[in-house]
mmCIF file of C-alpha atoms in Angstrom:
data_model
loop_
_atom_site.group_PDB
_atom_site.id
_atom_site.type_symbol
_atom_site.label_atom_id
_atom_site.label_comp_id
_atom_site.label_asym_id
_atom_site.label_seq_id
_atom_site.Cartn_x
_atom_site.Cartn_y
_atom_site.Cartn_z
ATOM 1 C CA MET O 295 0.218 -0.015 0.003
ATOM 2 C CA ILE O 296 1.460 3.492 -1.243
ATOM 3 C CA VAL O 297 0.939 6.214 1.242
ATOM 4 C CA SER O 298 0.475 9.310 -0.244
ATOM 5 C CA PRO O 299 3.399 12.030 0.418
ATOM 6 C CA TYR O 300 0.990 14.424 1.632
ATOM 7 C CA ILE O 301 -0.897 11.965 4.503
ATOM 8 C CA THR O 302 2.602 11.245 5.486
ATOM 9 C CA ALA O 303 3.421 15.266 5.767
ATOM 10 C CA ALA O 304 0.279 16.028 7.180
ATOM 11 C CA VAL O 305 1.076 12.893 9.987
ATOM 12 C CA ILE O 306 4.312 14.351 10.898
ATOM 13 C CA ILE O 307 3.167 18.263 11.034
ATOM 14 C CA ALA O 308 0.452 17.257 13.442
ATOM 15 C CA GLY O 309 2.593 14.719 15.578
ATOM 16 C CA SER O 310 5.524 17.825 15.455
ATOM 17 C CA LEU O 311 2.803 20.130 16.703
ATOM 18 C CA ILE O 312 2.105 17.529 19.738
ATOM 19 C CA LEU O 313 5.522 17.330 20.808
ATOM 20 C CA ALA O 314 6.474 20.504 20.618
ATOM 21 C CA GLY O 315 3.548 21.316 23.091
ATOM 22 C CA ALA O 316 4.762 18.515 25.421
ATOM 23 C CA ALA O 317 8.232 19.358 25.911
ATOM 24 C CA ALA O 318 7.315 23.464 26.062
ATOM 25 C CA LYS O 319 4.987 22.416 28.782
ATOM 26 C CA ALA O 320 7.448 19.856 30.529
ATOM 27 C CA THR O 321 10.062 22.771 30.087
ATOM 28 C CA SER O 322 7.709 25.285 31.529
ATOM 29 C CA TYR O 323 7.195 22.985 34.281
ATOM 30 C CA LEU O 324 10.449 22.338 35.550
ATOM 31 C CA LEU O 325 11.556 26.043 34.866
ATOM 32 C CA HIS O 326 8.227 26.995 37.393
ATOM 33 C CA LYS O 327 9.637 24.251 40.186
ATOM 34 C CA LYS O 328 12.424 26.787 40.690
ATOM 35 C CA ALA O 329 11.087 30.309 40.367
ATOM 36 C CA LYS O 330 9.062 32.898 42.291
ATOM 37 C CA GLN O 331 5.364 33.801 41.518
ATOM 38 C CA HIS O 332 6.296 36.721 39.841
ATOM 39 C CA ALA O 333 4.676 38.324 36.298
ATOM 40 C CA ARG O 334 8.431 38.781 35.314
ATOM 41 C CA GLN O 335 9.873 35.337 36.187
ATOM 42 C CA HIS O 336 6.708 34.129 33.656
ATOM 43 C CA GLU O 337 8.270 36.328 31.144
ATOM 44 C CA SER O 338 11.371 34.855 31.694
ATOM 45 C CA ILE O 339 10.264 31.227 31.446
ATOM 46 C CA LYS O 340 8.396 32.061 28.329
ATOM 47 C CA ARG O 341 11.659 33.504 26.583
ATOM 48 C CA THR O 342 12.922 29.891 27.179
ATOM 49 C CA THR O 343 10.038 28.155 26.509
ATOM 50 C CA ARG O 344 9.209 29.359 23.086
ATOM 51 C CA PRO O 345 11.952 28.530 21.070
ATOM 52 C CA VAL O 346 11.807 25.424 22.342
ATOM 53 C CA LEU O 347 8.288 24.789 20.954
ATOM 54 C CA TYR O 348 9.404 26.453 17.577
ATOM 55 C CA LEU O 349 12.650 24.001 17.397
ATOM 56 C CA VAL O 350 10.455 21.250 17.515
ATOM 57 C CA VAL O 351 7.778 22.402 15.115
ATOM 58 C CA PHE O 352 10.359 23.551 12.744
ATOM 59 C CA LEU O 353 11.812 20.238 12.873
ATOM 60 C CA GLY O 354 9.037 18.607 12.225
ATOM 61 C CA LEU O 355 8.043 20.696 8.822
ATOM 62 C CA TYR O 356 11.668 20.050 7.937
ATOM 63 C CA TYR O 357 11.148 15.725 8.168
ATOM 64 C CA ALA O 358 7.525 17.087 5.953
ATOM 65 C CA THR O 359 8.938 18.588 3.330
ATOM 66 C CA SER O 360 11.620 15.787 2.715
ATOM 67 C CA GLN O 361 8.553 13.366 1.957
ATOM 68 C CA PHE O 362 7.933 15.474 -1.267
ATOM 69 C CA SER O 363 10.457 14.589 -4.392
ATOM 70 C CA LEU O 364 11.784 18.264 -4.810
ATOM 71 C CA SER O 365 14.780 19.196 -7.812
ATOM 72 C CA PRO O 366 18.156 19.239 -6.076
ATOM 73 C CA SER O 367 18.655 23.027 -6.286
ATOM 74 C CA VAL O 368 15.342 23.682 -4.191
ATOM 75 C CA THR O 369 16.298 20.503 -2.048
ATOM 76 C CA GLN O 370 19.720 22.466 -1.180
ATOM 77 C CA VAL O 371 18.075 25.654 -0.190
ATOM 78 C CA ILE O 372 15.649 24.095 1.957
ATOM 79 C CA ASP O 373 18.683 22.315 3.854
ATOM 80 C CA ASN O 374 20.903 25.250 3.788
ATOM 81 C CA VAL O 375 18.303 27.387 5.319
ATOM 82 C CA SER O 376 16.812 24.983 7.756
ATOM 83 C CA PHE O 377 20.260 23.904 8.938
ATOM 84 C CA ALA O 378 20.901 27.608 9.812
ATOM 85 C CA ALA O 379 17.625 28.408 11.833
ATOM 86 C CA ILE O 380 17.432 25.290 13.956
ATOM 87 C CA ALA O 381 21.384 25.883 15.185
ATOM 88 C CA LEU O 382 20.316 29.836 15.854
ATOM 89 C CA LEU O 383 17.634 28.624 17.584
ATOM 90 C CA ILE O 384 19.393 25.781 19.620
ATOM 91 C CA ALA O 385 21.855 28.335 20.319
ATOM 92 C CA TYR O 386 18.966 30.792 21.747
ATOM 93 C CA ILE O 387 17.876 28.289 23.560
ATOM 94 C CA LEU O 388 21.109 27.137 24.900
ATOM 95 C CA THR O 389 21.468 30.923 25.717
ATOM 96 C CA GLN O 390 18.316 31.108 27.569
ATOM 97 C CA PHE O 391 19.024 28.259 29.968
ATOM 98 C CA GLY O 392 23.118 29.738 30.302
ATOM 99 C CA LYS O 393 21.517 32.820 31.590
ATOM 100 C CA LEU O 394 19.350 30.806 33.923
ATOM 101 C CA LEU O 395 21.790 28.569 35.502
ATOM 102 C CA ILE O 396 24.471 31.483 35.538
ATOM 103 C CA GLN O 397 22.000 33.613 37.506
ATOM 104 C CA ARG O 398 20.931 30.845 40.012
ATOM 105 C CA ARG O 399 24.389 29.657 40.785
ATOM 106 C CA ILE O 400 26.669 32.633 40.338
ATOM 107 C CA THR O 401 24.607 35.475 41.747
ATOM 108 C CA GLY O 402 22.760 33.449 43.824
ATOM 109 C CA GLU O 403 19.552 35.005 42.824
ATOM 110 C CA VAL O 404 15.998 32.863 42.149
ATOM 111 C CA ILE O 405 15.478 32.327 38.343
ATOM 112 C CA GLY O 406 13.680 34.976 36.781
ATOM 113 C CA ASP O 407 15.408 37.703 39.438
ATOM 114 C CA HIS O 408 16.868 41.125 38.327
ATOM 115 C CA ALA O 409 20.363 39.796 37.560
ATOM 116 C CA PRO O 410 23.311 42.264 35.557
ATOM 117 C CA LYS O 411 22.323 41.991 31.877
ATOM 118 C CA PHE O 412 26.046 41.918 30.710
ATOM 119 C CA LEU O 413 26.169 38.265 32.209
ATOM 120 C CA GLY O 414 23.396 37.547 29.462
ATOM 121 C CA ASN O 415 25.317 39.342 26.582
ATOM 122 C CA VAL O 416 28.405 37.332 27.690
ATOM 123 C CA ILE O 417 26.914 34.145 27.626
ATOM 124 C CA GLY O 418 25.056 35.040 24.414
ATOM 125 C CA ILE O 419 28.561 35.911 22.488
ATOM 126 C CA ILE O 420 30.069 32.867 23.827
ATOM 127 C CA ILE O 421 27.196 30.591 22.343
ATOM 128 C CA PHE O 422 26.047 32.248 18.948
ATOM 129 C CA LEU O 423 29.492 33.103 17.822
ATOM 130 C CA PRO O 424 30.677 28.929 17.346
ATOM 131 C CA ALA O 425 26.749 28.685 15.901
ATOM 132 C CA ILE O 426 27.222 31.751 13.263
ATOM 133 C CA LEU O 427 31.147 29.601 12.385
ATOM 134 C CA ILE O 428 29.305 26.521 12.303
ATOM 135 C CA ILE O 429 26.511 28.133 9.688
ATOM 136 C CA LEU O 430 29.314 29.912 7.422
ATOM 137 C CA SER O 431 31.049 26.225 7.358
ATOM 138 C CA LYS O 432 27.970 24.763 6.086
ATOM 139 C CA TYR O 433 27.814 27.406 3.142
ATOM 140 C CA ASN O 434 31.518 26.465 2.324
ATOM 141 C CA ILE O 435 32.548 30.006 3.901
ATOM 142 C CA GLU O 436 36.254 29.499 4.740
ATOM 143 C CA ILE O 437 36.477 30.647 8.005
ATOM 144 C CA THR O 438 40.169 29.971 8.917
ATOM 145 C CA PRO O 439 40.746 33.698 7.888
ATOM 146 C CA ILE O 440 37.711 34.842 9.641
ATOM 147 C CA LEU O 441 39.272 32.991 13.095
ATOM 148 C CA ALA O 442 42.909 34.959 11.964
ATOM 149 C CA THR O 443 41.183 38.326 11.642
ATOM 150 C CA LEU O 444 39.559 37.920 14.868
ATOM 151 C CA GLY O 445 42.442 36.982 17.157
ATOM 152 C CA VAL O 446 44.651 40.085 15.320
ATOM 153 C CA GLY O 447 41.510 42.251 15.743
ATOM 154 C CA SER O 448 40.978 40.950 19.592
ATOM 155 C CA LEU O 449 44.772 41.777 20.021
ATOM 156 C CA ALA O 450 44.553 45.231 18.715
ATOM 157 C CA VAL O 451 41.688 45.873 20.661
ATOM 158 C CA GLY O 452 42.656 44.521 23.641
ATOM 159 C CA LEU O 453 44.841 46.862 23.693
ATOM 160 C CA ALA O 454 43.097 50.122 22.343
ATOM 161 C CA LEU O 455 40.214 49.212 24.837
ATOM 162 C CA GLN O 456 42.612 48.356 28.478
ATOM 163 C CA GLY O 457 40.707 50.780 30.423
ATOM 164 C CA THR O 458 37.272 49.415 29.005
ATOM 165 C CA LEU O 459 38.358 45.946 29.716
ATOM 166 C CA GLY O 460 39.418 46.481 33.451
ATOM 167 C CA ASN O 461 36.022 47.938 34.290
ATOM 168 C CA PHE O 462 34.473 44.604 32.317
ATOM 169 C CA PHE O 463 37.089 42.333 34.379
ATOM 170 C CA ALA O 464 36.111 44.624 37.307
ATOM 171 C CA GLY O 465 32.174 43.672 36.857
ATOM 172 C CA LEU O 466 33.154 39.960 36.489
ATOM 173 C CA ARG O 467 34.701 40.475 39.718
ATOM 174 C CA LEU O 468 31.547 42.617 41.148
ATOM 175 C CA ILE O 469 29.145 39.625 40.140
ATOM 176 C CA SER O 470 31.759 36.900 41.600
ATOM 177 C CA GLU O 471 32.471 38.608 44.782
ATOM 178 C CA LYS O 472 29.146 40.115 45.640
ATOM 179 C CA PRO O 473 30.432 42.986 46.926
ATOM 180 C CA ILE O 474 27.820 44.984 45.837
ATOM 181 C CA ARG O 475 24.139 44.111 44.466
ATOM 182 C CA VAL O 476 21.032 45.328 42.313
ATOM 183 C CA GLY O 477 19.224 47.083 45.075
ATOM 184 C CA ASP O 478 21.842 47.747 47.797
ATOM 185 C CA TYR O 479 22.519 51.147 48.650
ATOM 186 C CA VAL O 480 26.574 51.818 48.678
ATOM 187 C CA GLU O 481 28.685 54.573 49.582
ATOM 188 C CA VAL O 482 31.750 54.615 47.247
ATOM 189 C CA LEU O 483 34.145 56.195 49.957
ATOM 190 C CA ASP O 484 36.785 57.835 47.559
ATOM 191 C CA ALA O 485 34.326 59.427 45.066
ATOM 192 C CA GLY O 486 31.675 60.834 47.156
ATOM 193 C CA ILE O 487 28.985 58.579 45.454
ATOM 194 C CA GLU O 488 25.882 57.046 47.336
ATOM 195 C CA GLY O 489 22.569 55.689 46.223
ATOM 196 C CA PHE O 490 20.945 52.175 45.192
ATOM 197 C CA ILE O 491 22.622 50.109 42.633
ATOM 198 C CA GLU O 492 20.257 50.428 39.994
ATOM 199 C CA ASP O 493 22.057 47.856 37.090
ATOM 200 C CA ILE O 494 25.340 46.690 36.916
ATOM 201 C CA GLY O 495 26.484 46.848 33.035
ATOM 202 C CA TRP O 496 29.539 45.820 30.852
ATOM 203 C CA SER O 497 32.074 48.378 31.980
ATOM 204 C CA THR O 498 29.940 50.497 34.397
ATOM 205 C CA THR O 499 27.298 50.458 37.316
ATOM 206 C CA ARG O 500 24.269 52.744 37.452
ATOM 207 C CA VAL O 501 23.767 54.018 40.864
ATOM 208 C CA ARG O 502 19.908 55.890 41.632
ATOM 209 C CA THR O 503 20.656 58.718 44.235
ATOM 210 C CA LEU O 504 18.382 59.851 46.791
ATOM 211 C CA ARG O 505 17.335 62.948 44.532
ATOM 212 C CA ASP O 506 16.199 60.240 41.585
ATOM 213 C CA ASN O 507 19.082 60.973 39.294
ATOM 214 C CA ILE O 508 21.272 58.272 37.949
ATOM 215 C CA ILE O 509 24.732 58.615 38.302
ATOM 216 C CA VAL O 510 27.262 56.138 35.523
ATOM 217 C CA VAL O 511 30.191 55.115 37.407
ATOM 218 C CA PRO O 512 33.044 52.618 36.173
ATOM 219 C CA ASN O 513 33.015 49.015 37.951
ATOM 220 C CA SER O 514 36.824 49.390 38.374
ATOM 221 C CA SER O 515 35.637 52.490 40.950
ATOM 222 C CA PHE O 516 33.739 49.996 43.255
ATOM 223 C CA VAL O 517 36.694 47.566 42.668
ATOM 224 C CA ASP O 518 39.693 50.118 43.532
ATOM 225 C CA SER O 519 38.140 52.606 46.353
ATOM 226 C CA ASN O 520 36.497 51.788 49.492
ATOM 227 C CA VAL O 521 32.486 50.951 49.341
ATOM 228 C CA PHE O 522 30.249 51.489 52.524
ATOM 229 C CA ASN O 523 27.105 48.882 51.626
ATOM 230 C CA SER O 524 24.522 49.557 53.766
ATOM 231 C CA SER O 525 22.516 46.647 52.977
ATOM 232 C CA LEU O 526 25.012 43.718 53.684
ATOM 233 C CA PRO O 527 24.416 41.755 55.566
ATOM 234 C CA GLU O 528 21.434 42.406 56.399
ATOM 235 C CA PRO O 529 19.097 45.516 54.668
ATOM 236 C CA ASP O 530 18.221 46.784 58.377
ATOM 237 C CA SER O 531 20.649 48.877 59.665
ATOM 238 C CA THR O 532 21.260 50.382 63.183
ATOM 239 C CA VAL O 533 21.123 53.912 63.868
ATOM 240 C CA LEU O 534 22.750 55.777 67.071
ATOM 241 C CA ILE O 535 20.398 58.639 68.094
ATOM 242 C CA GLU O 536 21.621 60.511 71.176
ATOM 243 C CA THR O 537 19.409 62.199 73.537
ATOM 244 C CA GLY O 538 19.503 64.326 76.200
ATOM 245 C CA VAL O 539 17.401 64.104 79.218
ATOM 246 C CA SER O 540 16.372 67.214 81.555
ATOM 247 C CA TYR O 541 17.412 67.031 84.929
#
């Protein structure tokens, strides 16, 4: 009995939709077990589960198209486009999981809480760069000159941006040692800056003053200067008040 390729493709697509829904729900369930019930946490989980759904559906569509007899040129185009899309989707999924893992294991925060943004950017670069190189290799683009250029270029950039790189590694140190955290009230004694930590970025940290102004401070200032953190070890502080008693 010969089954029509249209029927086979329809069955494959239907199965991929069911499998995609199950995979997305399983991923969401596992992440919800570690997350707080907060709108920001739900949005963070959605950014991770949606690509899982898209990946499974796309794989189903790709396998369904393989059931038809297409010309070699069309098949080549479909293979190349599908490979690039699947590689980017996998890279995005790994990036999101990496963000959640680093956020919980290194910063000590729960999934979905506010974490320094630059950590996510670093993870994205580390994962997406190899994915892009693999895609270029698939398209028969020689990547050896690209790697050599990146090596020479990184050396030149490193020499030109010593201060910026110093602030970047200072930011990594702030995250790993956690002398300051987002939301802490701190005072940089050497610079006369005090306020609440709003965000720790690539090379700078934003501090919100009591006047509701933002001060952009280089990360190295928090490493090289004496910092008074009122939120550590506990947010509550002891205040000494001198009083007089009449007699």
